[in-house]
Amino acid sequence: MSDLAKEKAARLLKKRGSLSSLGSHEIKAKDTTGKTKDSISTVSYIDDPGHHDDNPRPAVQMENTYQLSPTRRFPVMTVNDILKDVLASYLQEEKYEAELCRQMTKTISEVVKARVKDLMIPRYKIIVLISIGQLSDQNMRMGSRCLWDVANDTFSSHTFKNSSLFAIANVFGVYSE
């Protein structure tokens, strides 16, 4: 990004009241001596009084659908295939390292969530839980609780192991009325 484009974007964001969408390392502010210095302010003032548009957007009025059951069921087997594919591709050759696994759980959960959302299952909330641990001589029990509609809510689960780690992936599909 050129300096001119950075300054233009910074002025536009400052006019809107937020500098948070550009990183502080990208914004250069002019000093009184003519030198440039890094800006460290990333505070948004959009919610403060006086920083709103003159014409507020009207609230969108949604009508009730009165739909109490899904038109399409949650595809458990397809989601299971997604879990198998993602866990195998990301963790097949990995060795257990605590910091690496922390980042991998975030990455894997985002990838799984994106791939499940690409299935475009209407009115289901998608919850993804990924756990990665070191494979040694131990036992482990995991549980989860929530309000559950047996007729419409479901889940998919997959366990992965290699020589040094194990991973458990759960995807919950909760129908939203």
XYZ file of N, CA and C in Angstrom:
531
model
N 0.845 -1.162 0.000
C 0.000 0.000 0.000
C 0.895 1.230 0.000
N 0.676 2.166 -0.914
C 1.520 3.350 -0.984
C 1.202 4.296 0.168
N 2.144 5.225 0.422
C 1.954 6.178 1.509
C 0.734 7.051 1.276
N 0.502 7.441 0.023
C -0.656 8.268 -0.295
C -1.956 7.522 -0.005
N -1.986 6.241 -0.367
C -3.187 5.429 -0.110
C -3.389 5.219 1.383
N -2.288 5.033 2.131
C -2.403 4.868 3.581
C -2.959 6.118 4.240
N -2.430 7.287 3.814
C -2.911 8.545 4.393
C -4.380 8.772 4.049
N -4.768 8.464 2.815
C -6.157 8.635 2.402
C -7.078 7.725 3.214
N -6.650 6.445 3.407
C -7.451 5.518 4.199
C -7.526 5.967 5.650
N -6.423 6.480 6.188
C -6.419 6.957 7.573
C -7.345 8.148 7.730
N -7.338 9.094 6.746
C -8.240 10.250 6.827
C -9.692 9.811 6.752
N -9.977 8.871 5.868
C -11.348 8.382 5.730
C -11.822 7.713 7.013
N -10.956 6.871 7.612
C -11.329 6.196 8.849
C -11.430 7.178 10.011
N -10.568 8.190 10.010
C -10.634 9.192 11.081
C -11.925 9.991 10.971
N -12.337 10.264 9.721
C -13.588 10.981 9.502
C -14.764 10.153 9.996
N -14.706 8.825 9.789
C -15.756 7.929 10.276
C -15.692 7.732 11.772
N -14.526 7.948 12.367
C -14.402 7.819 13.816
C -13.687 6.571 14.268
N -13.030 5.845 13.365
C -12.362 4.616 13.769
C -11.072 4.456 12.998
N -10.013 4.104 13.708
C -8.746 3.768 13.082
C -8.425 2.305 13.291
N -9.383 1.551 13.812
C -9.084 0.175 14.203
C -8.964 -0.781 13.034
N -9.491 -0.432 11.839
C -9.417 -1.392 10.755
C -8.061 -1.397 10.069
N -7.251 -0.365 10.280
C -5.872 -0.398 9.823
C -4.993 -0.668 11.015
N -3.982 -1.460 10.832
C -3.065 -1.737 11.933
C -2.289 -0.489 12.296
N -1.851 -0.384 13.537
C -1.144 0.809 13.983
C 0.187 0.952 13.274
N 0.738 -0.141 12.740
C 1.997 -0.045 12.016
C 1.792 0.505 10.608
N 0.535 0.547 10.119
C 0.273 1.015 8.773
C -0.035 2.503 8.725
N -0.386 3.109 9.837
C -0.813 4.496 9.853
C 0.358 5.363 10.264
N 0.680 6.323 9.450
C 1.733 7.265 9.776
C 1.089 8.624 10.013
N 1.368 9.221 11.144
C 0.825 10.534 11.462
C 1.944 11.546 11.338
N 1.641 12.730 10.842
C 2.637 13.777 10.693
C 2.907 14.401 12.056
N 4.165 14.527 12.393
C 4.585 15.188 13.615
C 4.679 16.676 13.316
N 4.697 17.510 14.332
C 4.784 18.953 14.133
C 6.126 19.350 13.544
N 7.150 18.553 13.681
C 8.475 18.860 13.128
C 8.607 18.393 11.686
N 7.588 17.760 11.119
C 7.634 17.303 9.743
C 8.035 15.852 9.601
N 8.451 15.224 10.670
C 8.818 13.816 10.629
C 7.557 12.970 10.773
N 7.643 11.717 10.372
C 6.509 10.819 10.566
C 6.758 9.959 11.783
N 5.678 9.644 12.471
C 5.781 8.757 13.629
C 4.648 7.756 13.570
N 4.828 6.643 14.231
C 3.791 5.612 14.244
C 2.642 6.038 15.126
N 1.433 5.779 14.661
C 0.247 6.050 15.451
C -0.075 4.820 16.282
N -0.406 4.994 17.544
C -0.726 3.853 18.384
C -2.190 3.841 18.784
N -2.976 4.774 18.295
C -4.382 4.838 18.659
C -5.197 3.942 17.753
N -5.927 3.025 18.346
C -6.834 2.176 17.582
C -8.219 2.170 18.226
N -8.577 3.239 18.870
C -9.845 3.332 19.587
C -10.937 3.766 18.625
N -12.080 3.151 18.719
C -13.218 3.493 17.891
C -14.158 4.396 18.672
N -14.566 5.482 18.048
C -15.485 6.421 18.688
C -16.867 6.366 18.059
N -17.162 5.338 17.341
C -18.414 5.262 16.607
C -19.630 5.217 17.529
N -19.488 4.674 18.739
C -20.627 4.571 19.643
C -20.807 5.786 20.540
N -19.879 6.728 20.498
C -20.005 7.928 21.322
C -21.046 8.865 20.729
N -21.743 9.638 21.584
C -22.721 10.597 21.063
C -22.030 11.630 20.179
N -22.687 12.016 19.108
C -22.134 13.016 18.220
C -21.314 12.438 17.082
N -21.068 11.154 17.070
C -20.285 10.543 16.013
C -21.138 9.671 15.101
N -22.435 9.770 15.200
C -23.317 8.972 14.349
C -23.663 9.760 13.095
N -24.135 9.052 12.097
C -24.591 9.711 10.878
C -25.803 10.565 11.191
N -26.026 11.600 10.365
C -27.193 12.460 10.563
C -28.490 11.712 10.282
N -28.441 10.776 9.340
C -29.622 9.981 8.996
C -29.420 8.561 9.502
N -29.934 8.224 10.686
C -29.748 6.852 11.180
C -30.519 5.871 10.309
N -29.987 4.671 10.205
C -30.635 3.637 9.404
C -31.896 3.152 10.112
N -32.965 2.948 9.364
C -34.185 2.427 9.996
C -33.992 0.971 10.393
N -34.621 0.590 11.487
C -34.540 -0.796 11.955
C -35.296 -1.703 10.987
N -34.711 -2.830 10.673
C -35.341 -3.775 9.766
C -36.373 -4.582 10.548
N -37.586 -4.602 10.054
C -38.668 -5.331 10.696
C -38.757 -6.713 10.073
N -38.520 -7.753 10.866
C -38.595 -9.123 10.378
C -39.944 -9.717 10.778
N -40.508 -10.498 9.884
C -41.779 -11.141 10.183
C -41.544 -12.564 10.649
N -42.431 -13.066 11.481
C -42.337 -14.439 11.969
C -42.592 -15.418 10.838
N -41.851 -16.525 10.874
C -42.055 -17.557 9.853
C -42.926 -18.689 10.369
N -43.039 -18.812 11.666
C -43.827 -19.876 12.300
C -43.371 -21.257 11.836
N -42.093 -21.393 11.547
C -41.524 -22.665 11.116
C -40.887 -23.323 12.330
N -41.445 -24.425 12.778
C -40.979 -25.065 13.998
C -40.087 -26.270 13.762
N -39.948 -26.694 12.521
C -39.074 -27.828 12.230
C -38.262 -27.499 10.976
N -37.097 -28.096 10.846
C -36.248 -27.765 9.697
C -36.794 -28.333 8.391
N -36.529 -27.603 7.317
C -36.911 -28.100 5.999
C -35.881 -29.108 5.497
N -34.659 -29.003 6.022
C -33.575 -29.906 5.639
C -32.839 -30.323 6.900
N -32.608 -31.593 7.051
C -31.932 -32.121 8.238
C -30.440 -31.801 8.209
N -29.829 -31.779 9.378
C -28.393 -31.560 9.505
C -27.670 -32.788 8.954
N -26.765 -32.619 7.979
C -26.116 -33.769 7.332
C -24.947 -34.318 8.158
N -25.240 -35.206 9.077
C -24.253 -35.741 10.016
C -23.117 -36.449 9.285
N -23.414 -37.273 8.310
C -22.372 -38.035 7.620
C -21.454 -37.120 6.800
N -22.008 -36.105 6.173
C -21.186 -35.156 5.415
C -20.262 -34.385 6.339
N -20.775 -33.957 7.485
C -19.959 -33.243 8.466
C -18.893 -34.173 9.040
N -19.228 -35.433 9.241
C -18.246 -36.423 9.693
C -17.096 -36.546 8.697
N -17.414 -36.566 7.404
C -16.382 -36.623 6.368
C -15.505 -35.372 6.394
N -16.112 -34.218 6.631
C -15.350 -32.968 6.739
C -14.389 -33.048 7.915
N -14.868 -33.542 9.052
C -14.005 -33.658 10.234
C -12.831 -34.591 9.972
N -13.095 -35.748 9.371
C -12.024 -36.696 9.063
C -10.985 -36.070 8.141
N -11.450 -35.405 7.112
C -10.554 -34.799 6.129
C -9.697 -33.696 6.745
N -10.316 -32.794 7.494
C -9.578 -31.661 8.064
C -8.591 -32.126 9.123
N -9.014 -33.002 10.026
C -8.101 -33.472 11.071
C -6.921 -34.229 10.478
N -7.175 -35.075 9.498
C -6.081 -35.835 8.884
C -5.116 -34.915 8.139
N -5.646 -33.948 7.411
C -4.763 -33.081 6.630
C -3.931 -32.148 7.506
N -4.479 -31.679 8.627
C -3.736 -30.748 9.478
C -2.820 -31.446 10.483
N -3.171 -32.642 10.930
C -2.452 -33.242 12.052
C -1.701 -34.522 11.715
N -1.702 -34.955 10.480
C -1.112 -36.249 10.130
C 0.348 -36.353 10.534
N 1.165 -35.385 10.239
C 2.603 -35.442 10.492
C 3.044 -34.579 11.670
N 2.118 -34.025 12.431
C 2.470 -33.099 13.515
C 2.917 -33.844 14.765
N 3.848 -33.254 15.472
C 4.279 -33.722 16.789
C 3.626 -32.808 17.824
N 3.374 -33.335 19.008
C 2.712 -32.538 20.031
C 3.651 -31.474 20.587
N 3.242 -30.232 20.475
C 3.872 -29.085 21.124
C 2.715 -28.224 21.617
N 2.753 -27.839 22.867
C 1.609 -27.165 23.489
C 1.222 -25.892 22.745
N 2.187 -25.044 22.431
C 1.867 -23.767 21.783
C 1.364 -23.979 20.354
N 1.970 -24.905 19.638
C 1.524 -25.209 18.283
C 0.098 -25.764 18.293
N -0.185 -26.646 19.237
C -1.521 -27.239 19.309
C -2.579 -26.215 19.692
N -2.201 -25.242 20.489
C -3.141 -24.169 20.836
C -3.566 -23.420 19.585
N -2.611 -23.094 18.733
C -2.930 -22.408 17.493
C -3.669 -23.324 16.511
N -3.304 -24.594 16.513
C -3.950 -25.529 15.593
C -5.427 -25.725 15.933
N -5.778 -25.717 17.220
C -7.193 -25.862 17.574
C -8.006 -24.703 17.022
N -7.466 -23.507 17.101
C -8.174 -22.344 16.556
C -8.299 -22.444 15.046
N -7.206 -22.803 14.396
C -7.212 -22.895 12.939
C -8.161 -23.982 12.460
N -8.064 -25.146 13.060
C -8.914 -26.269 12.641
C -10.386 -25.948 12.873
N -10.705 -25.341 14.005
C -12.113 -25.030 14.269
C -12.655 -24.015 13.268
N -11.850 -23.036 12.863
C -12.297 -22.070 11.860
C -12.483 -22.725 10.496
N -11.576 -23.626 10.136
C -11.690 -24.321 8.846
C -12.920 -25.214 8.828
N -13.133 -25.953 9.910
C -14.302 -26.839 9.980
C -15.588 -26.015 9.926
N -15.629 -24.936 10.690
C -16.833 -24.101 10.701
C -17.111 -23.524 9.314
N -16.079 -23.077 8.620
C -16.265 -22.519 7.280
C -16.762 -23.582 6.304
N -16.197 -24.782 6.395
C -16.620 -25.845 5.471
C -18.039 -26.317 5.762
N -18.441 -26.347 7.031
C -19.817 -26.735 7.363
C -20.784 -25.640 6.928
N -20.392 -24.376 7.099
C -21.256 -23.282 6.652
C -21.413 -23.270 5.136
N -20.396 -23.758 4.412
C -20.499 -23.840 2.955
C -21.570 -24.823 2.507
N -21.980 -25.728 3.390
C -23.068 -26.654 3.063
C -24.409 -25.935 3.012
N -24.470 -24.730 3.563
C -25.659 -23.874 3.556
C -26.883 -24.595 4.121
N -26.759 -25.009 5.342
C -27.855 -25.664 6.046
C -28.675 -24.561 6.711
N -29.925 -24.360 6.295
C -30.686 -23.221 6.823
C -31.111 -23.418 8.277
N -31.015 -22.339 9.032
C -31.534 -22.210 10.396
C -30.841 -23.089 11.427
N -29.666 -23.560 11.155
C -28.899 -24.311 12.147
C -27.742 -23.451 12.625
N -27.567 -23.396 13.930
C -26.382 -22.763 14.498
C -25.305 -23.825 14.585
N -24.107 -23.467 14.179
C -22.990 -24.404 14.122
C -22.041 -24.104 15.282
N -21.752 -25.100 16.092
C -20.819 -24.968 17.209
C -19.724 -26.009 17.001
N -18.472 -25.555 16.978
C -17.338 -26.437 16.723
C -16.431 -26.443 17.947
N -16.149 -27.638 18.465
C -15.227 -27.812 19.586
C -14.104 -28.741 19.157
N -12.870 -28.273 19.287
C -11.699 -29.068 18.936
C -10.816 -29.171 20.176
N -10.385 -30.373 20.520
C -9.461 -30.587 21.640
C -8.287 -31.407 21.122
N -7.075 -30.934 21.434
C -5.861 -31.648 21.046
C -5.044 -31.874 22.308
N -4.548 -33.087 22.483
C -3.746 -33.411 23.662
C -2.594 -34.329 23.324
N -1.673 -34.439 24.278
C -0.517 -35.299 24.089
C -0.917 -36.752 24.306
N -0.460 -37.610 23.441
C -0.785 -39.023 23.533
C 0.233 -39.703 24.444
N -0.231 -40.070 25.605
C 0.597 -40.821 26.554
C -0.348 -41.753 27.303
N 0.127 -42.375 28.356
C -0.710 -43.332 29.081
C -1.659 -42.605 30.028
N -2.788 -42.152 29.505
C -3.774 -41.483 30.336
C -5.170 -41.791 29.804
N -6.140 -41.567 30.661
C -7.540 -41.666 30.276
C -8.119 -40.270 30.278
N -9.169 -40.104 29.490
C -9.794 -38.785 29.415
C -11.274 -38.959 29.141
N -12.075 -38.189 29.837
C -13.512 -38.170 29.588
C -13.913 -36.743 29.296
N -14.733 -36.573 28.282
C -15.206 -35.246 27.910
C -16.727 -35.276 27.910
N -17.301 -34.190 28.311
C -18.751 -34.065 28.298
C -19.143 -32.660 27.899
N -20.345 -32.518 27.408
C -20.864 -31.196 27.076
C -22.352 -31.194 27.372
N -22.851 -30.014 27.724
C -24.258 -29.886 28.091
C -24.855 -28.660 27.419
N -26.097 -28.779 27.043
C -26.855 -27.631 26.554
C -28.325 -28.029 26.500
N -29.170 -27.053 26.259
C -30.587 -27.364 26.039
C -30.693 -28.003 24.667
N -31.344 -29.123 24.588
C -31.293 -29.963 23.405
C -32.687 -30.368 22.973
N -33.003 -30.176 21.723
C -34.245 -30.652 21.138
C -33.913 -31.959 20.408
N -34.345 -33.065 20.967
C -33.977 -34.378 20.446
C -34.447 -34.565 19.003
N -35.548 -33.967 18.646
C -36.098 -34.162 17.312
C -35.297 -33.435 16.228
N -34.700 -32.275 16.536
C -34.072 -31.459 15.501
C -32.570 -31.241 15.676
N -32.067 -31.239 16.895
C -30.651 -30.964 17.148
C -29.842 -32.248 17.025
N -28.605 -32.102 16.551
C -27.752 -33.270 16.386
C -26.292 -32.855 16.446
N -25.408 -33.829 16.353
C -23.977 -33.544 16.401
C -23.222 -34.558 15.554
N -21.980 -34.211 15.284
C -21.072 -35.107 14.589
C -19.751 -35.067 15.335
N -19.097 -36.203 15.457
C -17.868 -36.279 16.236
C -16.866 -37.187 15.535
N -15.578 -36.854 15.701
C -14.519 -37.683 15.121
C -13.293 -37.603 16.024
N -12.600 -38.720 16.172
C -11.377 -38.796 16.966
C -10.223 -39.136 16.031
N -9.091 -38.446 16.241
C -7.903 -38.652 15.425
C -6.717 -38.930 16.337
N -5.846 -39.866 15.938
C -4.625 -40.160 16.688
C -3.470 -40.305 15.717
N -2.300 -39.817 16.124
C -1.058 -40.161 15.438
C -0.060 -40.589 16.505
N 1.214 -40.607 16.214
C 2.192 -41.155 17.160
C 2.387 -40.317 18.410
N 2.072 -39.016 18.369
C 2.346 -38.182 19.545
C 1.159 -37.381 20.054
N 0.038 -37.345 19.342
C -1.090 -36.542 19.814
C -2.415 -37.190 19.448
N -3.449 -36.718 20.117
C -4.811 -37.114 19.772
C -5.629 -35.847 19.598
N -6.682 -35.939 18.829
C -7.580 -34.805 18.614
C -9.012 -35.309 18.617
N -9.866 -34.532 19.251
C -11.294 -34.836 19.279
C -12.016 -33.626 18.710
N -12.841 -33.860 17.700
C -13.579 -32.790 17.046
C -15.066 -33.056 17.169
N -15.800 -32.067 17.630
C -17.255 -32.153 17.746
C -17.874 -30.975 17.016
N -18.892 -31.243 16.231
C -19.672 -30.194 15.585
C -21.120 -30.400 16.005
N -21.695 -29.395 16.630
C -23.075 -29.443 17.067
C -23.920 -28.613 16.102
N -25.003 -29.187 15.636
C -25.969 -28.484 14.816
C -27.225 -28.269 15.630
N -27.444 -27.037 16.077
C -28.585 -26.711 16.934
C -29.580 -25.914 16.117
N -30.786 -26.449 15.985
C -31.811 -25.798 15.184
C -32.321 -24.536 15.872
N -32.373 -23.443 15.130
C -32.827 -22.168 15.651
C -34.221 -21.874 15.106
N -35.204 -21.849 15.986
C -36.589 -21.613 15.545
C -36.820 -20.186 15.181
